[in-house]
Every structure is written in C-alpha cells, then in structure tokens.
Coordinates of C-alpha atoms in Angstrom, one line a residue:
M1 CA -18.0 -57.8 -109.5
I2 CA -17.4 -60.2 -112.3
E3 CA -15.2 -63.2 -111.8
S4 CA -13.6 -64.6 -115.0
T5 CA -10.8 -66.9 -116.1
V6 CA -8.2 -66.4 -118.8
D7 CA -5.4 -68.6 -120.3
L8 CA -2.0 -66.9 -120.2
N9 CA 1.2 -68.6 -121.4
G10 CA -0.5 -72.0 -121.2
R11 CA -1.9 -71.6 -117.7
R12 CA -5.3 -70.9 -116.4
F13 CA -5.8 -67.8 -114.2
G14 CA -8.8 -66.4 -112.4
W15 CA -9.3 -62.7 -112.2
V16 CA -11.9 -60.2 -110.9
D17 CA -13.3 -57.1 -112.6
F18 CA -14.9 -54.9 -109.9
G19 CA -16.6 -52.9 -112.7
G20 CA -17.4 -49.3 -113.4
A21 CA -16.5 -46.8 -116.0
G22 CA -13.5 -45.4 -114.1
A23 CA -9.8 -45.4 -115.0
P24 CA -8.6 -49.0 -114.8
I25 CA -5.9 -50.1 -112.3
L26 CA -4.4 -53.6 -111.9
V27 CA -4.1 -54.9 -108.4
L28 CA -1.8 -57.9 -107.3
H29 CA -2.5 -59.6 -104.0
G30 CA 0.1 -60.9 -101.5
S31 CA 1.1 -64.5 -100.7
F32 CA -1.8 -66.6 -99.5
G33 CA -4.2 -64.0 -100.9
R34 CA -6.6 -63.7 -103.8
G35 CA -7.9 -60.9 -106.0
S36 CA -11.4 -60.8 -104.5
Q37 CA -9.9 -59.5 -101.3
F38 CA -9.7 -56.0 -102.8
A39 CA -13.4 -55.5 -102.8
R40 CA -13.3 -52.8 -100.2
L41 CA -10.6 -50.9 -102.1
A42 CA -12.6 -51.2 -105.3
A43 CA -15.7 -49.8 -103.5
D44 CA -13.7 -46.9 -102.0
L45 CA -12.0 -46.0 -105.3
A46 CA -15.2 -46.1 -107.3
P47 CA -16.5 -44.5 -109.5
E48 CA -13.2 -42.8 -110.2
Y49 CA -11.2 -46.0 -110.7
R50 CA -12.1 -49.5 -111.9
V51 CA -10.1 -52.2 -110.1
L52 CA -9.0 -55.3 -112.0
A53 CA -7.5 -58.0 -109.7
L54 CA -5.5 -61.0 -110.9
D55 CA -5.4 -64.3 -108.9
Q56 CA -1.7 -64.9 -109.2
R57 CA -0.3 -68.4 -110.0
G58 CA -1.1 -70.9 -107.3
H59 CA -3.6 -68.6 -105.6
G60 CA -7.4 -68.2 -105.7
R61 CA -9.0 -69.7 -108.8
S62 CA -5.7 -69.9 -110.7
E63 CA -3.9 -73.0 -111.7
H64 CA -1.8 -74.7 -109.0
G65 CA 1.7 -76.2 -109.4
G66 CA 4.6 -75.3 -111.6
D67 CA 7.4 -72.8 -111.1
F68 CA 7.1 -69.9 -108.6
G69 CA 10.2 -67.9 -109.4
R70 CA 10.5 -64.2 -110.1
A71 CA 10.5 -64.5 -113.8
E72 CA 7.3 -66.5 -113.8
F73 CA 5.2 -64.1 -111.7
V74 CA 6.4 -61.1 -113.7
A75 CA 5.6 -62.9 -117.0
D76 CA 2.1 -63.7 -115.8
A77 CA 1.3 -60.1 -114.9
A78 CA 2.8 -58.8 -118.2
A79 CA 0.7 -61.3 -120.2
F80 CA -2.4 -60.3 -118.3
L81 CA -1.9 -56.6 -119.1
R82 CA -1.4 -57.4 -122.7
H83 CA -4.5 -59.5 -122.7
L84 CA -6.5 -56.6 -121.2
D85 CA -5.1 -54.3 -123.9
L86 CA -6.0 -51.2 -122.0
G87 CA -2.7 -49.5 -122.5
P88 CA -0.1 -48.9 -119.7
L89 CA -1.9 -49.0 -116.3
P90 CA -1.2 -48.1 -112.8
V91 CA -0.3 -51.3 -110.9
L92 CA -0.7 -51.8 -107.1
G93 CA 0.7 -54.7 -105.3
H94 CA 0.7 -55.9 -101.7
S95 CA 3.6 -57.8 -100.3
L96 CA 4.4 -60.5 -102.9
G97 CA 2.3 -58.5 -105.3
G98 CA 4.3 -55.4 -104.5
L99 CA 7.5 -57.2 -105.5
N100 CA 5.9 -58.5 -108.6
A101 CA 4.5 -55.0 -109.4
Y102 CA 7.9 -53.2 -109.2
Q103 CA 9.7 -56.0 -111.1
L104 CA 7.0 -55.7 -113.8
A105 CA 7.5 -51.9 -113.9
A106 CA 11.3 -52.4 -114.2
R107 CA 11.3 -55.1 -116.8
H108 CA 8.2 -54.0 -118.8
P109 CA 8.1 -50.2 -118.4
E110 CA 5.8 -50.0 -121.5
L111 CA 3.0 -51.7 -119.5
V112 CA 3.1 -49.8 -116.2
R113 CA 2.2 -46.1 -116.0
A114 CA 2.4 -45.7 -112.2
L115 CA 3.3 -48.0 -109.2
V116 CA 1.9 -48.5 -105.7
V117 CA 3.8 -50.9 -103.5
E118 CA 2.1 -51.9 -100.2
D119 CA 4.7 -52.9 -97.6
F120 CA 7.4 -54.7 -99.4
G121 CA 11.1 -53.7 -99.6
A122 CA 13.9 -53.9 -102.1
V123 CA 15.4 -56.8 -100.1
M124 CA 13.8 -59.6 -98.2
G125 CA 15.4 -62.1 -95.8
T126 CA 17.9 -60.0 -94.0
P127 CA 18.6 -60.1 -90.2
E128 CA 16.5 -56.9 -89.8
I129 CA 13.4 -58.6 -91.2
E130 CA 12.4 -61.4 -88.8
H131 CA 10.4 -64.4 -90.0
P132 CA 9.8 -63.4 -93.6
E133 CA 8.4 -66.9 -94.2
L134 CA 5.4 -68.6 -92.5
D135 CA 6.1 -72.2 -91.4
L136 CA 3.4 -74.3 -93.0
T137 CA 4.2 -77.5 -91.0
G138 CA 1.0 -79.1 -89.6
W139 CA -1.4 -76.8 -91.4
P140 CA -4.8 -78.5 -91.9
L141 CA -5.6 -80.0 -95.3
L142 CA -9.3 -80.4 -94.6
A143 CA -11.8 -79.5 -91.9
D144 CA -15.4 -80.5 -91.3
S145 CA -16.6 -77.0 -91.0
E146 CA -15.6 -73.4 -91.7
E147 CA -15.5 -72.8 -87.9
E148 CA -13.1 -75.7 -87.4
L149 CA -10.8 -74.5 -90.2
R150 CA -10.9 -71.0 -88.8
A151 CA -9.9 -72.3 -85.3
Q152 CA -7.0 -74.3 -86.8
I153 CA -5.7 -71.5 -88.9
A154 CA -6.1 -68.9 -86.1
R155 CA -3.3 -70.6 -84.2
R156 CA -0.8 -70.3 -87.0
V157 CA -1.2 -66.8 -88.6
P158 CA -0.9 -63.2 -87.5
V159 CA -4.0 -62.0 -89.3
L160 CA -6.8 -64.5 -89.5
D161 CA -9.4 -62.8 -91.9
Y162 CA -6.8 -62.3 -94.6
F163 CA -6.1 -66.1 -94.7
M164 CA -9.7 -67.1 -94.3
A165 CA -10.6 -65.1 -97.4
S166 CA -9.1 -68.1 -99.2
A167 CA -11.3 -70.7 -97.4
I168 CA -13.6 -72.7 -99.7
A169 CA -16.2 -75.5 -99.2
T170 CA -15.6 -78.7 -101.2
A171 CA -17.3 -82.1 -101.3
Q172 CA -14.7 -83.4 -98.9
G173 CA -14.8 -80.5 -96.5
W174 CA -13.4 -77.0 -95.9
R175 CA -9.9 -76.1 -97.1
L176 CA -7.8 -73.2 -98.2
C177 CA -7.8 -72.7 -102.0
F178 CA -4.0 -73.1 -102.4
D179 CA -1.5 -75.9 -102.0
Y180 CA 1.0 -75.5 -99.2
A181 CA 3.9 -76.6 -101.4
D182 CA 3.1 -73.8 -103.8
M183 CA 3.0 -71.2 -100.9
A184 CA 6.3 -72.4 -99.5
A185 CA 7.9 -72.1 -103.0
T186 CA 6.3 -68.7 -103.5
Q187 CA 7.7 -67.4 -100.2
R188 CA 11.2 -68.7 -100.9
G189 CA 11.1 -67.2 -104.4
G190 CA 10.5 -63.7 -102.9
L191 CA 13.7 -63.8 -100.8
G192 CA 16.8 -62.0 -101.9
D193 CA 18.2 -58.7 -103.0
H194 CA 15.9 -56.9 -105.5
W195 CA 17.6 -53.5 -105.5
A196 CA 18.4 -53.7 -109.2
D197 CA 14.8 -53.9 -110.1
W198 CA 13.7 -51.2 -107.7
L199 CA 16.3 -48.8 -109.0
A200 CA 15.3 -49.6 -112.6
V201 CA 11.7 -48.4 -112.1
T202 CA 11.2 -45.2 -114.0
C203 CA 7.5 -44.5 -113.5
P204 CA 6.1 -42.5 -110.5
A205 CA 5.9 -44.7 -107.4
L206 CA 4.1 -44.7 -104.1
L207 CA 5.7 -46.8 -101.3
L208 CA 3.3 -47.5 -98.4
R209 CA 4.6 -48.7 -95.1
G210 CA 2.6 -49.9 -92.1
E211 CA 3.8 -48.2 -88.9
H212 CA 4.1 -51.5 -87.0
S213 CA 5.0 -53.8 -89.9
P214 CA 8.1 -55.9 -89.4
M215 CA 8.3 -56.7 -93.2
L216 CA 9.5 -53.2 -94.3
P217 CA 11.8 -51.7 -91.6
P218 CA 11.8 -47.9 -91.5
A219 CA 15.4 -47.6 -92.4
L220 CA 14.9 -49.7 -95.6
A221 CA 11.8 -47.7 -96.5
E222 CA 13.7 -44.4 -96.3
E223 CA 16.6 -45.9 -98.3
M224 CA 14.2 -46.7 -101.1
V225 CA 13.0 -43.1 -101.5
R226 CA 14.5 -41.3 -104.5
P227 CA 13.2 -38.9 -107.2
G228 CA 9.8 -40.1 -108.4
V229 CA 9.2 -42.2 -105.2
Q230 CA 6.9 -41.0 -102.5
L231 CA 6.9 -42.8 -99.1
V232 CA 3.8 -42.7 -96.9
E233 CA 3.7 -44.4 -93.5
L234 CA 0.2 -45.3 -92.2
A235 CA -0.2 -44.9 -88.5
G236 CA -1.4 -47.9 -86.5
C237 CA -1.1 -50.3 -89.4
G238 CA 0.8 -53.6 -89.7
H239 CA 1.8 -55.5 -92.9
W240 CA -1.8 -55.7 -94.1
I241 CA -2.5 -52.0 -94.5
H242 CA -5.5 -52.4 -96.7
D243 CA -7.2 -54.4 -94.0
D244 CA -5.9 -52.5 -90.9
D245 CA -7.1 -49.1 -92.2
P246 CA -8.9 -49.5 -95.5
A247 CA -10.2 -45.9 -95.6
A248 CA -6.7 -44.3 -95.1
F249 CA -5.2 -46.9 -97.5
A250 CA -7.7 -45.9 -100.2
E251 CA -7.2 -42.2 -99.6
A252 CA -3.5 -42.6 -100.0
V253 CA -3.9 -44.6 -103.2
R254 CA -6.5 -42.2 -104.7
G255 CA -4.4 -39.1 -103.9
F256 CA -1.4 -40.6 -105.6
L257 CA -3.3 -41.8 -108.7
R258 CA -4.7 -38.3 -109.1
T259 CA -1.2 -36.8 -109.2
V260 CA -0.2 -39.1 -112.0
G261 CA -3.3 -38.4 -114.1

C-alpha cells in the first residue's frame, strides 16, 4: 500500500494505491471515512484488481475546509481520474461515495466504465429514511489516549471501528482526522432528490443494499432498478456492508466487475 498526495483544482488530496498489476478500480469512501479503510477489499480483489482510493475533501489526509456541495465532490473525483490517466475506470462508492460515484458517472460518462453503489439511494432525507445525519454536538476535540477517544466516540456512533479508522495521534493528543464543521456540511450537502443523476447513468451499475440498513429502504432500492442496473441485497448487513460481511461484499463486487470486462 502506497499513500500519496496530489494537488487537484488547487486543493491537496491524499490517496492510496493498494498496488498490484490488476485492472484498476477507483473507490470512494463514505462520510467520516478515508481511503485506507478499503484495505480488506483490496486484498480480497487482488491480484485481479488494483484498488485506488481517494481521501475525499475534508477527510483523511486531504485538505480541510471550503465548499462541500455536490459539484465540488464530483469535480474532485473527475480531476483525480484525469490525473490518473488510466482511461475510464469502474468506480465504487459507499454512502456519500456512492452518491459522488453515480453523479460522476452521470455528469462525466467518459470517465466511468462501470459503477458500484454501496447502500445509497436516489433520494436522501425523506420520512422513510430516519436520521440521515449524525448529530455532532459534544463530540470530543481531543483525548489523552486512543482508548479515551474510543470510549467517547462509542457513545455517539452506530459502528465504532469505521469511525475510529480516522483516529490519529497528534502532539496535543488523539483526535479524528476531520473537522466536525466539514462533516456537518458534507452530510447536509448529500440531502435531497438525486433522481435526475441516477437516471442519467448509462454505464452498467451494481446497487448493493444491506438487509438491515435504514439508509436505503427496500422500496427505494427496487425503484432504482432499471435496464443496466443490478440490485443485490446482502443478508445480515447494515449500512456498512464492506465491514459487516467483507467476503460477501468482495464476492459481489468481483462478480459484477467480471461481467463488465
């Protein structure tokens, strides 16, 4: 695994190349995440596929602050693909990354050869989707130890390890490697009706839903199916499918990628 940085549109971004000689695939993490969290997927897909993971704006080792709207996230991913210059690639995205991925495919079809969306719908913030935003009030800024930070975060999140993957040690103490204002803006920016972008996607797409996920209701997932779109529900999983059942997740992704060449 090689961690690098790159300047795109005047901003600094971190990214991870998990290596290998396989066919490249771009992976976009969800809110509060970072690219390095896809190490298990990269290992499971190797040597057939080479996973490239971008730390999206405000996350991981990428620059904090600025705008966190739809246009900005999509422009970042498009600029990164052009920087890689590997031709149109399959793009996989989880949650926020899934939204960014299908908006990228809709708005820049020349850059995306195939699409995998992990547990995100064509609309977010409806009565059917409870609590689409995490309340960040009172989250710790610093902790004396990783254990203390872990204990404080555990009281506030549904899946602890996902969030703790962004924990870092600094000279002042332990913290999460993102700013809470950025995360609040990121969550707000993902709300709304995104049907126009979903329907504009022309490349083959795999939509993955966790059986117990509240973020992509079954009826909405079924409504999103159309020619060229395959829906797979993974039993026993919640919103973080790649953590809940990494083997089944990788199997579904690999099987789909093989069908699109």
